[in-house]
Short mmCIF file of C-alpha atoms and ligand atoms in Angstrom, two decimals:
data_model
loop_
_atom_site.label_atom_id
_atom_site.label_comp_id
_atom_site.label_asym_id
_atom_site.label_seq_id
_atom_site.Cartn_x
_atom_site.Cartn_y
_atom_site.Cartn_z
CA MET A 1 21.03 14.97 -6.82
CA ILE A 2 18.17 14.31 -3.79
CA ARG A 3 15.55 12.31 -5.24
CA MET A 4 12.33 10.85 -3.41
CA VAL A 5 13.83 7.11 -3.58
CA ASP A 6 17.06 6.15 -4.02
CA LEU A 7 17.18 2.53 -5.15
CA LYS A 8 20.25 2.67 -7.03
CA THR A 9 21.95 2.93 -3.56
CA GLN A 10 20.31 0.75 -1.81
CA TYR A 11 20.85 -2.13 -4.55
CA GLU A 12 24.22 -0.86 -4.78
CA HIS A 13 24.68 -2.08 -0.91
CA ILE A 14 22.75 -5.94 -1.20
CA LYS A 15 24.14 -5.83 -4.98
CA ALA A 16 27.01 -9.04 -4.22
CA ASP A 17 23.67 -10.82 -2.43
CA ILE A 18 21.24 -9.51 -5.73
CA ASP A 19 23.68 -10.02 -8.55
CA GLN A 20 24.23 -14.33 -6.91
CA ALA A 21 19.98 -14.34 -7.00
CA VAL A 22 19.32 -13.38 -10.39
CA LEU A 23 22.05 -15.18 -12.14
CA GLU A 24 21.27 -18.35 -10.75
CA VAL A 25 17.58 -17.96 -11.90
CA ILE A 26 19.09 -17.20 -15.57
CA ALA A 27 21.17 -20.09 -15.83
CA SER A 28 18.47 -22.20 -14.14
CA THR A 29 16.20 -21.74 -16.44
CA ASP A 30 12.90 -22.21 -14.32
CA TYR A 31 11.89 -18.54 -15.25
CA ILE A 32 8.27 -18.67 -14.37
CA ASN A 33 7.21 -20.99 -11.55
CA GLY A 34 11.05 -21.83 -10.16
CA PRO A 35 12.08 -22.95 -6.19
CA ALA A 36 12.47 -19.28 -5.69
CA VAL A 37 8.62 -18.39 -6.11
CA ARG A 38 7.70 -21.25 -3.61
CA GLN A 39 10.74 -20.22 -1.40
CA PHE A 40 9.57 -16.90 -1.47
CA GLN A 41 6.57 -17.34 -0.53
CA THR A 42 7.02 -19.57 2.17
CA GLU A 43 9.50 -17.00 3.93
CA LEU A 44 6.80 -13.82 3.15
CA GLU A 45 4.21 -16.66 5.33
CA ALA A 46 6.62 -17.01 7.69
CA TYR A 47 7.25 -12.99 8.00
CA LEU A 48 3.86 -11.90 8.46
CA ASN A 49 2.49 -14.25 10.16
CA VAL A 50 0.06 -15.50 7.79
CA GLU A 51 -0.97 -18.83 6.92
CA HIS A 52 -1.38 -18.04 3.03
CA VAL A 53 0.67 -15.57 0.44
CA ILE A 54 -0.42 -16.39 -3.12
CA PRO A 55 2.41 -14.15 -4.91
CA CYS A 56 0.82 -12.72 -8.25
CA ALA A 57 1.89 -10.42 -10.70
CA ASN A 58 0.97 -6.59 -9.21
CA GLY A 59 -1.00 -5.41 -6.59
CA THR A 60 -3.47 -4.29 -8.93
CA ASP A 61 -4.04 -7.74 -9.93
CA ALA A 62 -3.66 -8.43 -6.20
CA LEU A 63 -6.66 -6.54 -5.26
CA GLN A 64 -9.08 -7.68 -8.58
CA ILE A 65 -7.95 -11.73 -8.10
CA ALA A 66 -9.11 -10.71 -4.39
CA MET A 67 -12.15 -9.84 -5.48
CA MET A 68 -12.58 -12.56 -7.84
CA ALA A 69 -12.61 -15.02 -5.63
CA LEU A 70 -14.47 -13.86 -2.88
CA GLY A 71 -17.32 -13.78 -5.76
CA LEU A 72 -18.29 -10.51 -5.29
CA LYS A 73 -20.84 -10.64 -8.28
CA PRO A 74 -22.12 -7.14 -11.11
CA GLY A 75 -24.01 -4.52 -9.15
CA ASP A 76 -22.79 -4.98 -5.28
CA GLU A 77 -21.24 -1.99 -3.72
CA VAL A 78 -18.05 -2.52 -2.53
CA ILE A 79 -16.49 0.89 0.24
CA VAL A 80 -12.79 2.51 -0.55
CA PRO A 81 -11.85 5.41 0.70
CA ALA A 82 -12.01 8.24 -1.48
CA PHE A 83 -8.01 9.46 -0.62
CA THR A 84 -6.12 6.79 -2.19
CA TYR A 85 -4.17 5.75 -5.01
CA VAL A 86 -6.36 4.75 -8.52
CA ALA A 87 -5.86 0.95 -8.15
CA THR A 88 -8.06 0.92 -5.49
CA ALA A 89 -11.76 1.33 -6.71
CA GLU A 90 -10.42 0.23 -10.64
CA VAL A 91 -10.51 -3.41 -10.15
CA ILE A 92 -13.86 -2.81 -8.13
CA ALA A 93 -15.16 -0.84 -11.65
CA LEU A 94 -13.40 -3.34 -13.96
CA LEU A 95 -15.36 -6.14 -12.43
CA GLY A 96 -18.94 -4.25 -12.58
CA LEU A 97 -18.71 -3.81 -8.66
CA HIS A 98 -20.09 0.19 -7.76
CA PRO A 99 -17.08 1.62 -5.81
CA ILE A 100 -18.34 3.45 -2.55
CA MET A 101 -15.83 6.30 -1.33
CA VAL A 102 -16.05 7.29 1.72
CA ASP A 103 -14.23 10.27 3.40
CA VAL A 104 -11.74 9.85 5.74
CA ASP A 105 -9.73 10.71 8.85
CA PRO A 106 -7.70 14.25 8.83
CA ASN A 107 -4.99 13.00 10.51
CA THR A 108 -4.68 9.53 9.69
CA PHE A 109 -5.79 9.40 6.19
CA ASN A 110 -7.35 6.62 6.37
CA ILE A 111 -11.53 5.53 6.75
CA PRO A 112 -12.79 5.60 10.37
CA VAL A 113 -15.73 2.79 10.48
CA GLU A 114 -18.46 5.63 11.41
CA LEU A 115 -18.52 6.10 8.26
CA VAL A 116 -18.20 2.97 6.33
CA GLU A 117 -21.06 2.54 8.32
CA LYS A 118 -22.94 4.89 7.47
CA ALA A 119 -21.95 3.94 3.49
CA ILE A 120 -23.52 0.72 4.24
CA THR A 121 -26.78 0.14 2.09
CA PRO A 122 -28.32 -3.58 1.53
CA ARG A 123 -26.00 -3.86 -1.80
CA THR A 124 -22.76 -3.55 0.55
CA LYS A 125 -20.72 -6.77 -0.28
CA ALA A 126 -17.07 -5.44 0.70
CA VAL A 127 -14.62 -2.77 2.35
CA VAL A 128 -11.13 -1.66 1.12
CA PRO A 129 -8.88 -0.49 4.29
CA VAL A 130 -6.09 1.55 2.45
CA HIS A 131 -3.30 1.44 4.93
CA LEU A 132 -2.20 4.53 3.03
CA PHE A 133 1.41 6.01 3.47
CA GLY A 134 2.23 2.80 5.39
CA GLN A 135 0.16 3.37 8.81
CA SER A 136 -2.99 1.11 9.05
CA THR A 137 -6.53 1.41 9.33
CA ASP A 138 -8.34 1.20 13.09
CA MET A 139 -8.68 -2.36 11.96
CA GLU A 140 -10.30 -3.87 15.07
CA PRO A 141 -13.78 -1.92 14.89
CA LEU A 142 -13.74 -2.43 11.62
CA LEU A 143 -13.65 -6.17 11.83
CA ASP A 144 -16.60 -5.34 14.02
CA LEU A 145 -18.54 -3.85 11.76
CA ALA A 146 -17.88 -6.73 9.40
CA ARG A 147 -18.57 -8.60 10.90
CA ARG A 148 -22.18 -7.88 11.68
CA HIS A 149 -23.15 -6.22 8.33
CA ASN A 150 -21.51 -9.63 6.83
CA LEU A 151 -18.48 -8.11 4.61
CA PHE A 152 -15.44 -9.09 3.04
CA VAL A 153 -12.61 -7.06 4.42
CA ILE A 154 -10.51 -6.48 1.72
CA GLU A 155 -6.86 -5.33 2.92
CA ASP A 156 -5.28 -2.65 0.30
CA ASN A 157 -1.72 -3.29 2.52
CA ALA A 158 0.58 -2.20 -1.02
CA GLN A 159 1.59 0.57 1.39
CA ALA A 160 2.30 -0.67 4.40
CA ILE A 161 3.88 -3.75 4.68
CA GLY A 162 5.99 -4.28 7.34
CA GLY A 163 3.63 -2.58 10.04
CA ASP A 164 1.96 -3.65 12.57
CA TYR A 165 -1.78 -2.79 14.53
CA ILE A 166 -2.00 -3.63 18.21
CA PHE A 167 -4.83 -4.94 18.73
CA ALA A 168 -6.87 -3.39 22.62
CA ASP A 169 -6.20 -6.51 23.94
CA GLY A 170 -2.30 -5.85 23.04
CA ARG A 171 -1.73 -8.59 20.10
CA ARG A 172 0.05 -7.52 17.37
CA GLN A 173 -0.37 -8.57 13.87
CA LYS A 174 0.95 -7.92 10.59
CA THR A 175 -0.97 -5.55 8.30
CA GLY A 176 -2.68 -7.63 5.64
CA THR A 177 -3.46 -9.79 7.38
CA ILE A 178 -5.66 -9.26 10.02
CA GLY A 179 -9.11 -8.62 7.65
CA HIS A 180 -10.56 -11.76 5.63
CA VAL A 181 -7.60 -11.12 2.41
CA GLY A 182 -4.93 -7.99 2.24
CA SER A 183 -3.29 -7.63 -1.29
CA THR A 184 0.39 -6.25 -2.16
CA SER A 185 2.69 -4.67 -4.73
CA PHE A 186 6.33 -5.11 -4.40
CA PHE A 187 6.89 -2.02 -6.93
CA PRO A 188 9.78 -1.19 -7.05
CA SER A 189 9.21 1.87 -4.74
CA LYS A 190 7.31 0.37 -2.19
CA ASN A 191 8.61 -0.70 0.76
CA LEU A 192 9.76 -3.95 -0.07
CA GLY A 193 10.33 -3.74 -4.04
CA CYS A 194 11.40 -6.16 -6.70
CA TYR A 195 13.10 -4.83 -9.77
CA GLY A 196 9.94 -4.65 -12.33
CA ASP A 197 6.39 -5.80 -11.40
CA GLY A 198 4.97 -7.82 -8.29
CA GLY A 199 2.29 -8.90 -6.01
CA ALA A 200 1.00 -10.06 -3.40
CA ILE A 201 -2.42 -11.60 -1.94
CA THR A 202 -2.38 -12.75 1.92
CA THR A 203 -5.06 -14.99 3.44
CA PRO A 204 -5.46 -17.01 6.79
CA ASP A 205 -8.46 -18.71 5.06
CA GLY A 206 -7.36 -21.99 3.41
CA ASP A 207 -10.42 -22.88 1.58
CA LEU A 208 -10.19 -18.86 -0.10
CA ALA A 209 -6.24 -19.52 -0.66
CA GLN A 210 -6.89 -22.25 -3.22
CA ARG A 211 -9.62 -19.97 -4.92
CA LEU A 212 -7.10 -17.25 -5.40
CA ARG A 213 -4.10 -19.50 -6.38
CA MET A 214 -7.20 -20.83 -8.91
CA VAL A 215 -7.95 -17.77 -10.20
CA ALA A 216 -4.36 -16.19 -10.35
CA ASN A 217 -3.96 -19.21 -12.45
CA HIS A 218 -6.29 -18.87 -14.97
CA GLY A 219 -8.97 -20.94 -13.23
CA GLN A 220 -7.31 -23.60 -13.36
CA SER A 221 -7.68 -26.07 -10.86
CA ARG A 222 -4.99 -29.34 -12.21
CA GLN A 223 -3.37 -28.23 -15.19
CA TYR A 224 -5.99 -27.82 -18.31
CA TYR A 225 -9.08 -28.28 -16.41
CA HIS A 226 -10.64 -24.87 -15.81
CA ASP A 227 -13.34 -24.54 -12.83
CA VAL A 228 -14.23 -20.78 -13.37
CA ILE A 229 -12.83 -17.80 -15.27
CA GLY A 230 -9.74 -16.39 -14.15
CA VAL A 231 -6.86 -13.98 -14.60
CA ASN A 232 -3.01 -15.22 -15.89
CA SER A 233 -0.98 -13.45 -13.20
CA ARG A 234 2.18 -14.68 -12.01
CA LEU A 235 5.44 -13.26 -10.23
CA ASP A 236 8.28 -13.82 -11.75
CA SER A 237 11.42 -16.20 -10.59
CA ILE A 238 13.97 -13.64 -11.34
CA GLN A 239 11.69 -10.84 -8.92
CA ALA A 240 11.26 -13.79 -6.49
CA ALA A 241 15.18 -13.93 -6.15
CA ILE A 242 15.86 -10.25 -6.00
CA LEU A 243 12.33 -10.24 -2.97
CA ARG A 244 13.93 -13.38 -1.19
CA VAL A 245 17.30 -10.93 -0.42
CA LYS A 246 15.36 -7.97 -0.12
CA LEU A 247 12.87 -9.46 2.51
CA LYS A 248 15.96 -9.94 5.28
CA HIS A 249 15.78 -6.63 5.22
CA LEU A 250 12.37 -5.20 5.05
CA ASP A 251 12.78 -4.86 9.17
CA ALA A 252 15.69 -2.48 8.94
CA TYR A 253 14.25 -0.79 6.25
CA VAL A 254 11.20 0.08 8.38
CA ALA A 255 13.93 1.11 10.70
CA ALA A 256 15.42 3.24 8.19
CA ARG A 257 12.37 4.92 6.96
CA GLN A 258 11.26 5.48 11.15
CA ALA A 259 14.39 7.50 11.60
CA ALA A 260 14.34 9.97 9.07
CA ALA A 261 10.55 10.14 9.62
CA ALA A 262 11.73 11.03 13.08
CA TYR A 263 13.91 13.40 12.46
CA TYR A 264 11.31 15.37 10.21
CA ASP A 265 9.52 15.36 12.53
CA ALA A 266 11.87 16.68 15.44
CA ALA A 267 12.88 19.68 12.25
CA PHE A 268 9.05 20.52 11.67
CA ALA A 269 8.21 20.55 15.22
CA GLU A 270 8.61 24.51 15.60
CA LEU A 271 6.98 25.47 11.51
CA PRO A 272 3.29 26.03 13.54
CA GLN A 273 2.79 26.07 9.50
CA LEU A 274 3.10 22.63 8.71
CA ALA A 275 1.18 19.39 10.65
CA THR A 276 3.62 16.73 10.59
CA PRO A 277 2.61 12.65 10.08
CA ALA A 278 -0.41 11.56 12.65
CA ARG A 279 0.54 8.23 14.64
CA GLN A 280 -1.74 6.18 16.08
CA HIS A 281 -0.97 4.78 19.37
CA ASN A 282 -2.62 1.32 18.02
CA ALA A 283 -1.16 1.18 14.82
CA THR A 284 3.00 1.10 13.69
CA HIS A 285 3.97 3.12 10.59
CA VAL A 286 6.40 2.33 8.13
CA PHE A 287 6.52 5.13 6.21
CA HIS A 288 5.88 4.69 2.80
CA GLN A 289 5.37 8.23 2.48
CA TYR A 290 6.06 11.11 4.98
CA THR A 291 3.37 13.14 3.72
CA LEU A 292 2.93 16.85 6.05
CA ILE A 293 -0.08 19.02 5.90
CA VAL A 294 0.78 22.45 4.73
CA ARG A 295 -1.54 24.44 7.18
CA GLU A 296 -0.87 27.97 6.23
CA GLY A 297 0.62 28.99 3.16
CA ASP A 298 0.58 28.03 -0.45
CA ARG A 299 1.37 23.93 -0.72
CA ASP A 300 2.16 24.50 -4.60
CA ALA A 301 3.94 27.55 -4.10
CA LEU A 302 6.14 25.33 -1.31
CA ARG A 303 6.26 22.58 -3.91
CA GLN A 304 7.65 24.67 -6.12
CA HIS A 305 10.13 26.22 -4.08
CA LEU A 306 11.28 23.37 -3.26
CA ALA A 307 11.73 22.19 -6.59
CA ASP A 308 14.34 25.42 -7.54
CA LYS A 309 16.00 24.40 -4.91
CA GLY A 310 16.81 21.13 -6.14
CA ILE A 311 14.79 19.22 -3.79
CA PRO A 312 11.92 16.83 -5.41
CA ALA A 313 8.39 16.86 -3.34
CA MET A 314 5.37 15.05 -4.32
CA ILE A 315 1.21 15.12 -4.04
CA TYR A 316 -0.25 11.72 -3.61
CA TYR A 317 -3.18 12.33 -3.75
CA PRO A 318 -4.06 15.45 -6.20
CA VAL A 319 -7.92 15.07 -6.95
CA PRO A 320 -10.71 13.22 -5.14
CA LEU A 321 -10.85 10.13 -6.68
CA TYR A 322 -14.89 11.06 -7.69
CA LYS A 323 -12.99 13.76 -9.45
CA GLN A 324 -11.22 11.86 -11.66
CA GLY A 325 -12.81 11.69 -15.41
CA ALA A 326 -13.08 7.73 -14.92
CA PHE A 327 -14.79 7.83 -11.34
CA SER A 328 -17.46 11.04 -11.34
CA HIS A 329 -20.57 8.60 -13.00
CA TYR A 330 -20.20 6.58 -9.28
CA TRP A 331 -20.09 9.56 -7.67
CA ALA A 332 -24.05 11.37 -7.24
CA GLY A 333 -22.33 14.60 -6.35
CA GLY A 334 -21.36 17.04 -4.18
CA THR A 335 -18.01 16.32 -2.18
CA LEU A 336 -16.50 14.75 0.90
CA PRO A 337 -14.45 18.31 2.64
CA VAL A 338 -11.65 16.76 3.92
CA THR A 339 -10.68 14.61 0.67
CA GLU A 340 -10.95 18.18 -1.21
CA GLN A 341 -8.67 19.78 2.66
CA LEU A 342 -6.51 17.39 1.93
CA CYS A 343 -6.01 17.20 -1.87
CA GLN A 344 -5.11 20.74 -1.36
CA SER A 345 -2.56 20.67 0.92
CA VAL A 346 -0.76 17.25 1.49
CA ILE A 347 2.72 17.69 -0.06
CA SER A 348 4.97 14.09 0.77
CA LEU A 349 8.99 14.81 0.54
CA PRO A 350 11.77 12.17 0.38
CA ILE A 351 11.87 9.16 2.46
CA HIS A 352 13.59 6.34 1.81
CA THR A 353 15.86 3.57 2.91
CA GLU A 354 19.36 5.78 2.45
CA LEU A 355 18.52 8.87 3.72
CA THR A 356 21.11 10.47 5.80
CA PRO A 357 20.28 13.30 8.40
CA ALA A 358 22.77 15.91 5.58
CA VAL A 359 20.57 15.60 2.78
CA GLN A 360 17.48 15.59 4.88
CA ASP A 361 18.82 19.13 6.16
CA GLN A 362 19.42 20.54 3.35
CA ILE A 363 15.34 19.63 2.47
CA ILE A 364 14.67 20.54 6.22
CA ASP A 365 16.27 24.08 5.19
CA GLY A 366 14.70 24.28 1.99
CA VAL A 367 11.27 24.02 4.08
CA ARG A 368 12.07 26.02 6.44
CA SER A 369 13.20 29.34 4.00
CA PHE A 370 10.16 29.20 2.07
CA PHE A 371 8.26 30.13 5.64
CA ALA A 372 10.79 32.12 6.78
C1 LIG B 401 1.37 0.79 -5.62
C2 LIG B 401 -0.25 0.36 -5.23
C3 LIG B 401 -1.39 -0.54 -5.68
C4 LIG B 401 -0.74 -0.38 -7.29
O1 LIG B 401 0.44 -1.83 -7.15
P1 LIG B 401 0.88 -2.06 -8.46
O2 LIG B 401 1.81 -2.99 -8.20
O3 LIG B 401 1.35 -0.86 -9.50
O4 LIG B 401 -0.04 -2.56 -9.24
C5 LIG B 401 -2.55 -0.36 -5.34
N1 LIG B 401 -3.07 0.20 -3.84
C6 LIG B 401 -2.14 1.34 -3.13
C7 LIG B 401 -2.62 2.06 -2.28
C8 LIG B 401 -0.85 1.71 -4.16
O5 LIG B 401 0.07 2.18 -4.02
#
């Protein structure tokens, strides 16, 4: 059976280490804030080369805690891509802030700095670049724009952990560590996934790190003293122990995804009906998703054709944010042409760390036969 993501085979390869790590936590009874959480935090700080990692319960919480700790106030505007997962905008609305949705680049699917600039008003306080499908937003011009307009840059790094952004001077930085604050998710199918829910916030700023920790922990500065309104958002010790094992494999997992993507690319190069994922010169792509654009032909018919052959494919994302019922009243009307086009033409094929050329050949044959 072909799966979008094969967590079972991945687990079988690391079973001995995972089982031992989980059983150790169970035996220790340190289920909440046990040593594994602190150890994972330190190891992730080293991996990302960032001063502070604040573990939390999931990637959506990570975004919410970031916005709370930055002191964003009801009515403040936060710029987000219209082509993204709902979590990005959801927490903005939940906090009484206004999500301002902008169109994306037709090749990279990320927000171009020119469109962000056009959306800035006197109420704009932050921008959330989403490194969609595993490739960094072009951060250098965005940081520059943010500096000039006094905006916070909150990176939604849920899909791109392990990726690099490359500055004009050649300096490389891990995605999620470039803005004022970054958020990520350890949802099982993410590039660094645990076996339940998990997330983290990253920041180079010590004062902000302290506020983030406080907000994530009931607004508490020391036990039973609550200085600000907070939330309860923790990474479980068991999940941290699993993530410690998997973090050691993250670079190999990224390489496996990149190899699978290159294999698809080579096969689809000869099909003019499809556009393969664009690669930026100034970022690595960690392929959380392998997303094609169907240039000619019916995307939904292709998906059905594949399904009939037992090949799964997903549409990330079928509906622009502003057309979602929950967000329509944040929208003045009109459409964003690239987002509209992408929602109708993208299709994501299976990609994961255990994909073999033999399975990819089956998937590729399925796609080819649709256009034959
Ligand atoms: C998965 C994801 C999130 C949310 O992560 P959860 O851990 O599921 O809350 C946020 N933003 C993007 C872009 C995501 O892909």
